[in-house]
Short mmCIF file of C-alpha atoms in Angstrom, two decimals:
data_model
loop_
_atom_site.label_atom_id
_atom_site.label_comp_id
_atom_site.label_asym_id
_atom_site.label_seq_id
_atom_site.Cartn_x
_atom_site.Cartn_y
_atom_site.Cartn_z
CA UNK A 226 8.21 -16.38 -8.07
CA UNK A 227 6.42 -13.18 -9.28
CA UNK A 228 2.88 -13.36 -10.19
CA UNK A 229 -0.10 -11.39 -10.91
CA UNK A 230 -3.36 -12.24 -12.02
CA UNK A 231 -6.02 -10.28 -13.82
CA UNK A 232 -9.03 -10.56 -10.67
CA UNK A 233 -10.61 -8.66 -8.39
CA UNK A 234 -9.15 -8.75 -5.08
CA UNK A 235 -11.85 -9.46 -2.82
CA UNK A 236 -12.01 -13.04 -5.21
CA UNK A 237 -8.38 -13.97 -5.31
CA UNK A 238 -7.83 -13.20 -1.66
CA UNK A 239 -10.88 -15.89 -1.01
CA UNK A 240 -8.94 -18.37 -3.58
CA UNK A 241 -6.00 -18.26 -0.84
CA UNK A 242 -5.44 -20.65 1.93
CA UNK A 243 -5.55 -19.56 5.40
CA UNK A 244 -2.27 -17.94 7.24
CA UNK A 245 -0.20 -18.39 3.90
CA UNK A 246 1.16 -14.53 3.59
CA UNK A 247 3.76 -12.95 5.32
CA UNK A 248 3.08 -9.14 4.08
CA UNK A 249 0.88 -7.43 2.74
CA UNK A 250 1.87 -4.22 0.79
CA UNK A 251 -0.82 -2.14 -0.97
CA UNK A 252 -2.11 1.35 -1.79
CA UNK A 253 -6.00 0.99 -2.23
CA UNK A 254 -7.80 3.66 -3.97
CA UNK A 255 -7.83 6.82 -2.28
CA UNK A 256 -11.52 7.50 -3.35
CA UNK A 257 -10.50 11.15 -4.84
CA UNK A 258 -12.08 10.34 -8.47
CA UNK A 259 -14.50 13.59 -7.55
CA UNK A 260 -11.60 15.65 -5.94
CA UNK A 261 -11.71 19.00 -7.68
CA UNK A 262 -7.95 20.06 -8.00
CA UNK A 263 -6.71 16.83 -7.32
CA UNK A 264 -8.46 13.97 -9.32
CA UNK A 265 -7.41 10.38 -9.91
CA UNK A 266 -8.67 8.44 -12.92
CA UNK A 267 -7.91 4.54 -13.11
CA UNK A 268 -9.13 2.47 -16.52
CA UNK A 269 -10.76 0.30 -15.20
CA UNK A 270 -12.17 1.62 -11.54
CA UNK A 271 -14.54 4.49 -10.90
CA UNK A 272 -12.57 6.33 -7.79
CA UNK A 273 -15.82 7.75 -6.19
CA UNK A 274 -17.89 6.62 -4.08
CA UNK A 275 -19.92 7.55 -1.12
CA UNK A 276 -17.74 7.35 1.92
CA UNK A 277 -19.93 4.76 3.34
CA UNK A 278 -19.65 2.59 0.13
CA UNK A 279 -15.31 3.09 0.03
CA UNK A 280 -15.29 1.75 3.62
CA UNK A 281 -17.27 -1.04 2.81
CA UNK A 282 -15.31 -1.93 -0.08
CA UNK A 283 -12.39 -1.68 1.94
CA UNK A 284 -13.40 -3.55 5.22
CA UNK A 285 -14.35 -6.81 2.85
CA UNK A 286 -11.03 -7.12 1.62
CA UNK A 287 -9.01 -6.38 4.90
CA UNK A 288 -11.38 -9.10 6.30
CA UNK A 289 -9.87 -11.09 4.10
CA UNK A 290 -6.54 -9.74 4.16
CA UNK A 291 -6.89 -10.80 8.11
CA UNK A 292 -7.43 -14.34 7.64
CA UNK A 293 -4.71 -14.80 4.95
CA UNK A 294 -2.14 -13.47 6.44
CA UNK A 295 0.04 -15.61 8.70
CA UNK A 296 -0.40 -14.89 12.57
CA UNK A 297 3.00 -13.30 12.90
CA UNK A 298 2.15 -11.75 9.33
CA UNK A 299 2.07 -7.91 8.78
CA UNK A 300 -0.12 -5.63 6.58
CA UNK A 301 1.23 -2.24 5.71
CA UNK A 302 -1.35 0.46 3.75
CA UNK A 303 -0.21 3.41 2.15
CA UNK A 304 -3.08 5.80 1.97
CA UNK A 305 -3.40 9.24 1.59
CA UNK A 306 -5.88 12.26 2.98
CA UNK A 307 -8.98 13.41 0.91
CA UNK A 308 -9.67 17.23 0.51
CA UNK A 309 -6.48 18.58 2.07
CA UNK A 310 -6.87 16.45 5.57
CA UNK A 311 -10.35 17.46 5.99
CA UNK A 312 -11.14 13.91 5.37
CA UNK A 313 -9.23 11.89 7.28
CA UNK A 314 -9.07 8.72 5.39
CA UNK A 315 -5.68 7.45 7.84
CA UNK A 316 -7.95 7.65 10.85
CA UNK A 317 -10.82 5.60 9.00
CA UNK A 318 -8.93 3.16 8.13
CA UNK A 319 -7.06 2.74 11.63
CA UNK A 320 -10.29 2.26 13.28
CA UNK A 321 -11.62 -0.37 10.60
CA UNK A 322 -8.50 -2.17 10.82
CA UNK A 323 -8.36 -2.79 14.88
CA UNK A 324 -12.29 -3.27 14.44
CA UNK A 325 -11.24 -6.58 11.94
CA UNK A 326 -8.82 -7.40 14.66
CA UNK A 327 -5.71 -5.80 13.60
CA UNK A 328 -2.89 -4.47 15.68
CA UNK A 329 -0.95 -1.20 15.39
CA UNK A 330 2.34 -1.66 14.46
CA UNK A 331 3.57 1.13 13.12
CA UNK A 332 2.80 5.07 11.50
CA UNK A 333 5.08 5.88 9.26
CA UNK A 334 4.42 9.36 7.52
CA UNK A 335 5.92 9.49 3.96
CA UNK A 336 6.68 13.10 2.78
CA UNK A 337 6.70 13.60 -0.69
CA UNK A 338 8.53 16.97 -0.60
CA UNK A 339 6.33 18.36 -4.08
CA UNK A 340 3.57 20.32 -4.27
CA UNK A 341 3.63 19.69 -8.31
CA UNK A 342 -0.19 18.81 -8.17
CA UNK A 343 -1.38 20.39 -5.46
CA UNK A 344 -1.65 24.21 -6.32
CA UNK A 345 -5.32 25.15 -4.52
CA UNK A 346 -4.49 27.59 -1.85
CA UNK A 347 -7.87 28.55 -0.90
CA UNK A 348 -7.99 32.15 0.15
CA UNK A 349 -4.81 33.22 -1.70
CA UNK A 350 -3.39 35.62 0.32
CA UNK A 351 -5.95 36.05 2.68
CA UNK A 352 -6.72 34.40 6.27
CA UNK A 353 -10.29 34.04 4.88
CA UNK A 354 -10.10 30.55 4.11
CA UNK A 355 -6.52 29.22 3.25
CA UNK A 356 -6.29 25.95 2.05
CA UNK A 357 -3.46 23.51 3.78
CA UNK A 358 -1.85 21.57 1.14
CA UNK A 359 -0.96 18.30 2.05
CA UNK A 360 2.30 17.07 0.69
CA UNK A 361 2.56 13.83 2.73
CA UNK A 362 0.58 10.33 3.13
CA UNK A 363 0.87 8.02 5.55
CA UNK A 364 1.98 4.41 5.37
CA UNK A 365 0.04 2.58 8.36
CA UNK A 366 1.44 -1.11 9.52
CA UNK A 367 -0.99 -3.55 11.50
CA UNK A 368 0.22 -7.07 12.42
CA UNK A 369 -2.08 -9.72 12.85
CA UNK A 370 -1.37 -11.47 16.26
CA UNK A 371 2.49 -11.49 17.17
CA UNK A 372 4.40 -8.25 16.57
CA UNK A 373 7.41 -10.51 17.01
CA UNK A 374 8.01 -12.73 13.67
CA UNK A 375 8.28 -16.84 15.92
CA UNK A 376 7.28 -18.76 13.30
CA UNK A 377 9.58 -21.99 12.98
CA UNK A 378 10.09 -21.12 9.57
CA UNK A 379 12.24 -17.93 10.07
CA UNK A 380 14.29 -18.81 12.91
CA UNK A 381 16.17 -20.52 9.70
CA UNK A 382 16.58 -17.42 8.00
CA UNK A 383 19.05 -14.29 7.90
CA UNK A 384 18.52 -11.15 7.30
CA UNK A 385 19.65 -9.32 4.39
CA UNK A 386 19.10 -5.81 5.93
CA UNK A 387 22.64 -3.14 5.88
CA UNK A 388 23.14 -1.11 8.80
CA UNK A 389 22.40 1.83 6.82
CA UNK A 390 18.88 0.80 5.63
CA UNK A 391 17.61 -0.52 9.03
CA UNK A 392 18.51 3.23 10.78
CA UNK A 393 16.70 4.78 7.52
CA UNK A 394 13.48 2.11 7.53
CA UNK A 395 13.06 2.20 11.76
CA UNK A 396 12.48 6.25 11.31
CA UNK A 397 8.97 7.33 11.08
CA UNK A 398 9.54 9.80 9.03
CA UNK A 399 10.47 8.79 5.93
CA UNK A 400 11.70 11.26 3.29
CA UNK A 401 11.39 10.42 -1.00
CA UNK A 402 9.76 11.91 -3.81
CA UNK A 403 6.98 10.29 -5.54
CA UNK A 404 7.14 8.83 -8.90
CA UNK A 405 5.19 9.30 -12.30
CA UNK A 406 4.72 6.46 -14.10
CA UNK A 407 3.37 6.14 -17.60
CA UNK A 408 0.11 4.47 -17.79
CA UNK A 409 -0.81 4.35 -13.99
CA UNK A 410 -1.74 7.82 -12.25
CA UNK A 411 -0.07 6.55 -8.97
CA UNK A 412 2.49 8.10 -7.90
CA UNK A 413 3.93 4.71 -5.70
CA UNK A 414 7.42 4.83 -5.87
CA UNK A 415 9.64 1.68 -5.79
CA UNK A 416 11.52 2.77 -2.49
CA UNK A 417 8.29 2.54 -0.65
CA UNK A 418 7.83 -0.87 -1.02
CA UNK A 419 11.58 -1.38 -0.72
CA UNK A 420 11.68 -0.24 2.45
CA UNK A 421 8.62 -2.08 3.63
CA UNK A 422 9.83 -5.38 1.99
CA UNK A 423 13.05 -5.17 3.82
CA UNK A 424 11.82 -4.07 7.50
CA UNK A 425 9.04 -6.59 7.54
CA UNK A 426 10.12 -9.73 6.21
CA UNK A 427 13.10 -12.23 5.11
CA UNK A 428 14.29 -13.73 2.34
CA UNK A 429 11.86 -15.77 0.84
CA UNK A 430 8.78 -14.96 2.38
CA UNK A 431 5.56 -14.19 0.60
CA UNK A 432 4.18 -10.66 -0.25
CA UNK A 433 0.95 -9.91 -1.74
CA UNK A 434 -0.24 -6.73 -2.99
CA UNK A 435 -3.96 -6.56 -3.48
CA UNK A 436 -4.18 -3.63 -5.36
CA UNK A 437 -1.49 -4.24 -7.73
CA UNK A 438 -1.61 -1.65 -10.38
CA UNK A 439 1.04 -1.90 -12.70
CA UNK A 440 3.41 -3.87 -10.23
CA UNK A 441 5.68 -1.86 -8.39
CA UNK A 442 5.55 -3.86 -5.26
CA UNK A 443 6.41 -7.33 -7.51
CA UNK A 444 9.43 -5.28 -9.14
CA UNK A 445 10.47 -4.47 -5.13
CA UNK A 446 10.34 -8.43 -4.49
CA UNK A 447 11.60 -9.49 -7.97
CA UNK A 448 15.01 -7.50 -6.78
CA UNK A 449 14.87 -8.32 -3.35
CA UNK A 450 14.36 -12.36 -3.46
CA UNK A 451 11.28 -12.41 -2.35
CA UNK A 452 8.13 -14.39 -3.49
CA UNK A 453 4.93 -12.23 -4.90
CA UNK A 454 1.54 -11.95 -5.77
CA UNK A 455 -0.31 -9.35 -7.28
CA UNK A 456 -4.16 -9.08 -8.07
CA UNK A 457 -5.47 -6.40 -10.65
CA UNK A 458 -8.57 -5.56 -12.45
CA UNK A 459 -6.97 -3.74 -15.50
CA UNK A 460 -5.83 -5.41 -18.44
CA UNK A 461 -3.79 -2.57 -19.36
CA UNK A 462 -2.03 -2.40 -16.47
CA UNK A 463 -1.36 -6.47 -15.80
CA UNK A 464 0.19 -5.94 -19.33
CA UNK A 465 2.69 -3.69 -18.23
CA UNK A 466 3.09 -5.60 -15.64
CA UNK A 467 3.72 -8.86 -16.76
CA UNK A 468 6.23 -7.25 -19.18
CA UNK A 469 8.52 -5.86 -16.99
CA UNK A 470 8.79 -8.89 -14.87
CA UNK A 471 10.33 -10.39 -17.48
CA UNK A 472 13.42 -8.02 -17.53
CA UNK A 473 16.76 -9.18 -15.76
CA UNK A 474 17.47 -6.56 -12.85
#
């Protein structure tokens, strides 16, 4: 089952039941609507607010995220840094999510390896003031109250993880480009959630992504058996989404 429904998050997380997700994959918005050489626009989301405000706004839904999630559930959040690191968005987010009760699982920092959009050196040239451009973002992982998955329910099931993919996902470093897409100004590759999907759960289980976009974590379950759930504002963008999950993989 792959599903996503036009709603704002904070809502459709209340619609859910207690503990009935097993991950949570998402990339909120990074708050950089105001960033001078690095703005994001969404349709239907104004990406600037006051920091105050953005943590707010966050710390309602990861309330929320905490009490659907199943106790052995994970979340992971893929957030990046405002104003070359000198906002440390990672670290804000850490602190609100152990404050809500989450647990650290996991830092995993994803380096992008382009510097396509980032081209603000500061003091060119000069020690004045040179800017540090950062070409990575980090993909945090909480769980909720057991690091260990003991649930009843997956002692019945097998993993479908290769050799190959668990000694690439257990590195914390974690090496891909990211990826364009037409409508969305996200660059959230599929081999993010890939990799998430396949380190933190089984066949079968339940992922929701909360800030769904235009889908790419339901395309990750759609081709890796799992169940998903996607919540999104945009019309636009639960279009596109909707459409491509009716392709055959």
């Amino acid at each position: 089952m792959v599903t996503i429904e036009k709603i704002d998050c904070l809502q459709g997380m209340r619609n859910l039941k207690d503990d009935s997700i097993n991950l949570i994959i998402t990339s909120p918005p990074y708050n950089v609507g105001k960033e001078k050489h690095n703005p994001i626009f969404y349709n239907s989301y104004i990406d600037s607010k006051s920091l105050r405000k953005y943590l707010l706004f966050l710390q309602e839904r990861f309330c929320e995220a905490y009490r659907i999630l199943t106790p052995d559930g994970r979340i992971a959040v893929n957030i990046g840094a405002k104003k070359n690191g000198r906002q440390p968005l990672n670290y804000f987010v850490m602190k609100m999510m152990e404050i809500t009760g989450f647990k650290v699982f996991a830092q995993i920092i994803w380096s992008k390896g382009n510097t396509s959009r980032n081209s603000a050196f500061g003091s060119y040239l000069s020690p004045s003031c040179p800017s540090f451009i950062t070409t990575f973002e980090y993909i945090l992982v909480f769980y909720k109250k057991s690091a260990k998955l003991l649930s009843e329910y997956h002692k019945t099931k097998n993993s479908d993880l290769t050799k190959e993919e668990f000694v690439k996902g257990a590195r914390s470093l974690w090496e891909f480009p990211g990826k364009k897409h037409e409508i969305h100004p996200a660059a959230f590759p599929l081999e993010l959630p890939l990799r998430l999907i396949k380190m933190l759960t089984y066949p079968g289980d339940m992922v929701l992504d909360p800030f769904a976009g235009i889908g790419t974590v339901g395309d990750a379950c759609k081709l890796l058996n799992r169940d998903f759930l996607g919540f999104e504002i945009d019309s636009t963008y639960v279009k596109y989404a909707r459409k491509k999950y009716l392709k055959k993989y």
